[in-house]
Amino acid sequence: MSVNLFDLTGKIALVTGGVHGLGMAMAKGLGNAGATLVINNNTSDTLEKALEEYKAEDLHAHGYVFDVTDDTAVEEAIAKIEAEVGPIDILVNNAGIIKRTPIVEMETKDFELVVKVDLVGPFIVSKYVAKNMIKRGGGKIINICSMMSELGRDSVSAYAAAKGGLKMLTRSMATEWAKYNIQTNGIGPGYFATSQTAPIRVDGHPFNEFIIGRTPAARWGNPEDLQGAAIFLSSKASDFVNGHVVYVDGGILATIGKPSNEN
């Protein structure tokens, strides 16, 4: 009898911040692989619009509003999701923010906010989801990291610090929870074609030329390029994969790049 290692039929996947962009693309990938989706956001209006889009594509999605940085709200939401939808088999910690400010100009409260959402948030949500996964004997957790988990860049110190910390939190979770048959891994997106990057993805724009030249694949990523990694790390195919970050970046982290005048 053949087994489809990537089939997610019957699985329930919680995707935080899965209301647009890369988070929505990954959630759609899981849904098309058979998973029932639970989509989170911290505001109801944006969430409702996203649920309409999932429904239009015949994907089974539920929506829950809660703040991933609010310990009590997360605990209550996880309990409610499991009571109303079912046990969470897959968690994708995707919710995040970024603030672009030079270090010497950045307010401490802004630095703390980015770290709270991008690092403490995944800690809180994972803690409550993992408690139930441990009782049931397994599960999948995917932390959405970044190339900034490995590289620094001007004016994104808080984001880089949080994403670097998230990479190490991923390894710590894997170390603690592997014995419970929980696989914890990360995905590190490169530069992707989204509505946020549209203004700079035009011919002649310096940053567009830089990204295309810096990326061995010589293009921006499409959001759908993340779906394969998300499905793999959510499926039986990754049952012995733990503590890794899969960088979906077109090869940027594999090279130091080349001079602009080199063909």
Short mmCIF file of C-alpha atoms in Angstrom, two decimals:
data_model
loop_
_atom_site.label_atom_id
_atom_site.label_comp_id
_atom_site.label_asym_id
_atom_site.label_seq_id
_atom_site.Cartn_x
_atom_site.Cartn_y
_atom_site.Cartn_z
CA MET A 1 0.00 0.00 0.00
CA SER A 2 1.44 3.37 -1.00
CA VAL A 3 1.57 6.18 1.55
CA ASN A 4 1.47 9.88 0.68
CA LEU A 5 4.04 11.31 3.06
CA PHE A 6 2.81 14.85 2.41
CA ASP A 7 -0.92 14.30 2.94
CA LEU A 8 -2.31 16.51 5.73
CA THR A 9 -5.89 15.26 5.55
CA GLY A 10 -7.43 15.21 9.01
CA LYS A 11 -4.80 17.53 10.49
CA ILE A 12 -5.59 20.88 12.10
CA ALA A 13 -3.11 23.70 11.49
CA LEU A 14 -2.99 26.98 13.42
CA VAL A 15 -1.27 29.76 11.47
CA THR A 16 -0.75 32.97 13.43
CA GLY A 17 -0.96 36.12 11.36
CA GLY A 18 -2.18 34.10 8.39
CA VAL A 19 -4.31 36.91 6.96
CA HIS A 20 -2.12 38.09 4.09
CA GLY A 21 1.23 37.76 2.37
CA LEU A 22 3.57 34.91 3.16
CA GLY A 23 1.51 33.62 6.09
CA MET A 24 -1.57 33.29 3.92
CA ALA A 25 0.43 31.59 1.16
CA MET A 26 1.75 28.99 3.57
CA ALA A 27 -1.68 28.45 5.09
CA LYS A 28 -3.17 27.92 1.64
CA GLY A 29 -0.48 25.36 0.92
CA LEU A 30 -1.37 23.43 4.08
CA GLY A 31 -5.06 23.69 3.24
CA ASN A 32 -4.54 22.37 -0.27
CA ALA A 33 -2.60 19.46 1.24
CA GLY A 34 -5.73 18.58 3.23
CA ALA A 35 -5.37 20.41 6.54
CA THR A 36 -8.19 22.23 8.31
CA LEU A 37 -6.96 25.77 8.92
CA VAL A 38 -7.21 27.93 12.02
CA ILE A 39 -6.21 31.47 11.14
CA ASN A 40 -5.28 34.03 13.79
CA ASN A 41 -5.04 37.79 13.72
CA ASN A 42 -5.23 40.51 16.36
CA THR A 43 -8.05 42.39 14.59
CA SER A 44 -11.39 41.01 13.43
CA ASP A 45 -11.92 43.07 10.27
CA THR A 46 -8.73 41.90 8.58
CA LEU A 47 -9.41 38.35 9.72
CA GLU A 48 -12.91 38.31 8.22
CA LYS A 49 -11.60 39.47 4.84
CA ALA A 50 -8.97 36.73 4.90
CA LEU A 51 -11.54 34.06 5.76
CA GLU A 52 -13.59 35.13 2.75
CA GLU A 53 -10.56 34.56 0.54
CA TYR A 54 -9.92 31.11 1.99
CA LYS A 55 -13.58 30.22 1.49
CA ALA A 56 -13.46 31.41 -2.13
CA GLU A 57 -10.70 28.87 -2.74
CA ASP A 58 -12.70 26.07 -1.09
CA LEU A 59 -10.37 25.87 1.91
CA HIS A 60 -11.77 24.95 5.32
CA ALA A 61 -10.67 27.80 7.61
CA HIS A 62 -11.71 29.02 11.06
CA GLY A 63 -10.77 32.43 12.45
CA TYR A 64 -9.76 33.42 15.98
CA VAL A 65 -8.81 36.87 17.22
CA PHE A 66 -6.13 37.05 19.89
CA ASP A 67 -2.87 38.84 20.64
CA VAL A 68 0.07 36.42 20.49
CA THR A 69 1.90 38.47 23.14
CA ASP A 70 -0.92 38.21 25.71
CA ASP A 71 -0.25 35.12 27.80
CA THR A 72 -3.77 34.83 29.21
CA ALA A 73 -5.44 35.50 25.85
CA VAL A 74 -3.31 32.86 24.14
CA GLU A 75 -4.01 30.24 26.81
CA GLU A 76 -7.75 30.87 26.53
CA ALA A 77 -7.68 30.90 22.72
CA ILE A 78 -5.81 27.60 22.44
CA ALA A 79 -8.28 25.96 24.81
CA LYS A 80 -11.20 27.38 22.81
CA ILE A 81 -9.75 26.27 19.46
CA GLU A 82 -9.20 22.73 20.68
CA ALA A 83 -12.71 22.58 22.14
CA GLU A 84 -14.44 24.02 19.06
CA VAL A 85 -12.32 22.84 16.12
CA GLY A 86 -10.19 20.03 17.48
CA PRO A 87 -6.64 19.24 18.56
CA ILE A 88 -3.94 21.38 16.97
CA ASP A 89 -1.56 19.11 15.06
CA ILE A 90 0.45 21.83 13.34
CA LEU A 91 1.46 25.28 14.60
CA VAL A 92 2.97 27.89 12.30
CA ASN A 93 4.29 30.87 14.27
CA ASN A 94 4.09 33.43 11.50
CA ALA A 95 2.81 36.63 13.18
CA GLY A 96 5.47 39.31 13.25
CA ILE A 97 6.33 42.98 12.82
CA ILE A 98 9.35 45.02 11.74
CA LYS A 99 10.45 48.58 12.49
CA ARG A 100 13.15 50.15 10.32
CA THR A 101 15.08 52.60 12.49
CA PRO A 102 18.83 53.11 13.06
CA ILE A 103 19.92 51.84 16.48
CA VAL A 104 20.87 55.26 17.87
CA GLU A 105 17.47 56.67 16.87
CA MET A 106 15.32 53.76 18.01
CA GLU A 107 13.17 54.12 21.10
CA THR A 108 13.66 51.31 23.60
CA LYS A 109 9.91 50.69 23.67
CA ASP A 110 9.92 50.08 19.91
CA PHE A 111 12.83 47.64 20.17
CA GLU A 112 11.00 45.81 22.95
CA LEU A 113 7.76 45.68 20.95
CA VAL A 114 9.42 43.98 17.97
CA VAL A 115 11.12 41.43 20.22
CA LYS A 116 7.86 40.86 22.09
CA VAL A 117 5.87 40.10 18.94
CA ASP A 118 8.55 38.30 16.92
CA LEU A 119 10.20 36.25 19.69
CA VAL A 120 8.11 36.23 22.85
CA GLY A 121 4.92 35.66 20.83
CA PRO A 122 6.13 32.35 19.34
CA PHE A 123 7.32 31.31 22.81
CA ILE A 124 3.90 31.93 24.36
CA VAL A 125 1.84 30.29 21.62
CA SER A 126 4.18 27.30 21.36
CA LYS A 127 4.13 26.80 25.11
CA TYR A 128 0.37 26.32 25.27
CA VAL A 129 0.10 24.33 22.04
CA ALA A 130 2.99 22.05 23.00
CA LYS A 131 1.45 21.21 26.36
CA ASN A 132 -1.42 19.55 24.53
CA MET A 133 0.82 18.01 21.87
CA ILE A 134 2.86 16.37 24.62
CA LYS A 135 -0.26 14.83 26.12
CA ARG A 136 -1.34 13.50 22.72
CA GLY A 137 2.09 12.19 21.75
CA GLY A 138 3.26 14.47 18.97
CA GLY A 139 2.88 17.43 16.66
CA LYS A 140 4.62 19.85 14.33
CA ILE A 141 5.79 23.38 15.14
CA ILE A 142 7.18 25.73 12.48
CA ASN A 143 8.72 29.05 13.49
CA ILE A 144 8.96 31.60 10.69
CA CYS A 145 12.48 32.92 10.94
CA SER A 146 14.29 35.10 8.39
CA MET A 147 17.57 35.59 6.60
CA MET A 148 18.06 38.10 9.41
CA SER A 149 18.35 35.06 11.68
CA GLU A 150 21.80 34.77 10.06
CA LEU A 151 22.66 38.18 8.61
CA GLY A 152 22.65 41.73 9.89
CA ARG A 153 21.25 44.69 7.98
CA ASP A 154 21.07 48.43 8.54
CA SER A 155 18.14 49.76 10.57
CA VAL A 156 16.51 46.42 11.47
CA SER A 157 18.40 45.62 14.67
CA ALA A 158 15.32 44.65 16.70
CA TYR A 159 13.99 42.40 13.93
CA ALA A 160 17.37 40.72 13.44
CA ALA A 161 17.79 40.23 17.18
CA ALA A 162 14.32 38.69 17.46
CA LYS A 163 14.71 36.44 14.43
CA GLY A 164 18.18 35.34 15.54
CA GLY A 165 16.68 34.51 18.91
CA LEU A 166 13.83 32.65 17.23
CA LYS A 167 16.32 30.41 15.44
CA MET A 168 17.85 29.45 18.79
CA LEU A 169 14.42 29.10 20.42
CA THR A 170 13.58 26.66 17.61
CA ARG A 171 16.62 24.57 18.50
CA SER A 172 15.78 24.71 22.20
CA MET A 173 12.20 23.59 21.55
CA ALA A 174 13.49 20.75 19.38
CA THR A 175 15.89 19.70 22.11
CA GLU A 176 13.21 19.66 24.81
CA TRP A 177 10.28 18.27 22.85
CA ALA A 178 11.75 15.75 20.39
CA LYS A 179 11.29 12.98 22.95
CA TYR A 180 7.54 13.67 22.83
CA ASN A 181 7.47 13.18 19.04
CA ILE A 182 7.16 16.91 18.42
CA GLN A 183 9.21 18.17 15.49
CA THR A 184 10.13 21.85 15.78
CA ASN A 185 11.75 23.53 12.79
CA GLY A 186 11.89 26.90 11.10
CA ILE A 187 11.47 28.46 7.68
CA GLY A 188 13.62 31.43 6.71
CA PRO A 189 12.15 33.35 3.77
CA GLY A 190 14.34 35.41 1.49
CA TYR A 191 13.04 38.40 -0.46
CA PHE A 192 9.53 37.83 -1.79
CA ALA A 193 7.13 39.50 -4.17
CA THR A 194 4.38 40.85 -1.91
CA SER A 195 2.25 43.96 -1.79
CA GLN A 196 4.76 45.48 0.64
CA THR A 197 7.67 45.05 -1.78
CA ALA A 198 5.75 46.08 -4.92
CA PRO A 199 7.02 49.72 -4.91
CA ILE A 200 10.66 48.59 -5.11
CA ARG A 201 10.19 45.61 -7.46
CA VAL A 202 10.44 47.70 -10.60
CA ASP A 203 13.11 47.78 -13.28
CA GLY A 204 15.75 50.34 -12.51
CA HIS A 205 15.07 50.58 -8.79
CA PRO A 206 18.43 50.17 -7.00
CA PHE A 207 17.13 47.69 -4.42
CA ASN A 208 15.38 45.60 -7.08
CA GLU A 209 18.62 45.40 -9.06
CA PHE A 210 20.52 44.56 -5.88
CA ILE A 211 18.21 41.68 -4.93
CA ILE A 212 18.19 40.16 -8.41
CA GLY A 213 21.97 40.45 -8.58
CA ARG A 214 22.51 39.13 -5.04
CA THR A 215 20.20 36.12 -5.46
CA PRO A 216 21.68 33.15 -7.40
CA ALA A 217 18.16 32.35 -8.66
CA ALA A 218 18.14 35.89 -10.11
CA ARG A 219 14.57 36.68 -9.07
CA TRP A 220 12.31 37.56 -6.17
CA GLY A 221 10.54 34.67 -4.53
CA ASN A 222 6.86 34.05 -5.13
CA PRO A 223 4.81 33.49 -1.94
CA GLU A 224 3.86 30.03 -3.26
CA ASP A 225 7.56 29.09 -3.18
CA LEU A 226 7.18 28.70 0.60
CA GLN A 227 4.42 26.12 0.39
CA GLY A 228 6.64 23.12 -0.25
CA ALA A 229 8.77 23.74 2.84
CA ALA A 230 5.67 24.37 4.96
CA ILE A 231 3.99 21.16 3.80
CA PHE A 232 7.17 19.12 4.27
CA LEU A 233 7.74 20.37 7.83
CA SER A 234 4.06 19.78 8.68
CA SER A 235 3.92 16.25 7.31
CA LYS A 236 5.02 12.72 8.09
CA ALA A 237 7.89 13.27 5.66
CA SER A 238 9.71 15.33 8.34
CA ASP A 239 9.20 12.98 11.30
CA PHE A 240 12.97 12.74 11.92
CA VAL A 241 13.78 16.38 11.13
CA ASN A 242 14.24 18.55 14.20
CA GLY A 243 15.83 21.88 15.06
CA HIS A 244 16.58 23.07 11.53
CA VAL A 245 15.76 26.26 9.66
CA VAL A 246 14.98 25.76 5.97
CA TYR A 247 16.02 28.91 4.13
CA VAL A 248 13.80 29.53 1.12
CA ASP A 249 15.87 32.34 -0.34
CA GLY A 250 16.89 31.46 -3.88
CA GLY A 251 20.42 30.76 -2.64
CA ILE A 252 21.29 34.12 -1.05
CA LEU A 253 22.77 32.58 2.09
CA ALA A 254 24.85 30.16 0.00
CA THR A 255 27.04 32.87 -1.52
CA ILE A 256 28.87 36.08 -0.73
CA GLY A 257 27.59 37.44 -4.03
CA LYS A 258 29.62 38.83 -6.89
CA PRO A 259 30.80 42.27 -8.01
CA SER A 260 28.19 44.25 -9.92
CA ASN A 261 30.46 44.42 -12.98
CA GLU A 262 30.91 40.64 -13.15
CA ASN A 263 28.76 38.64 -15.57
#
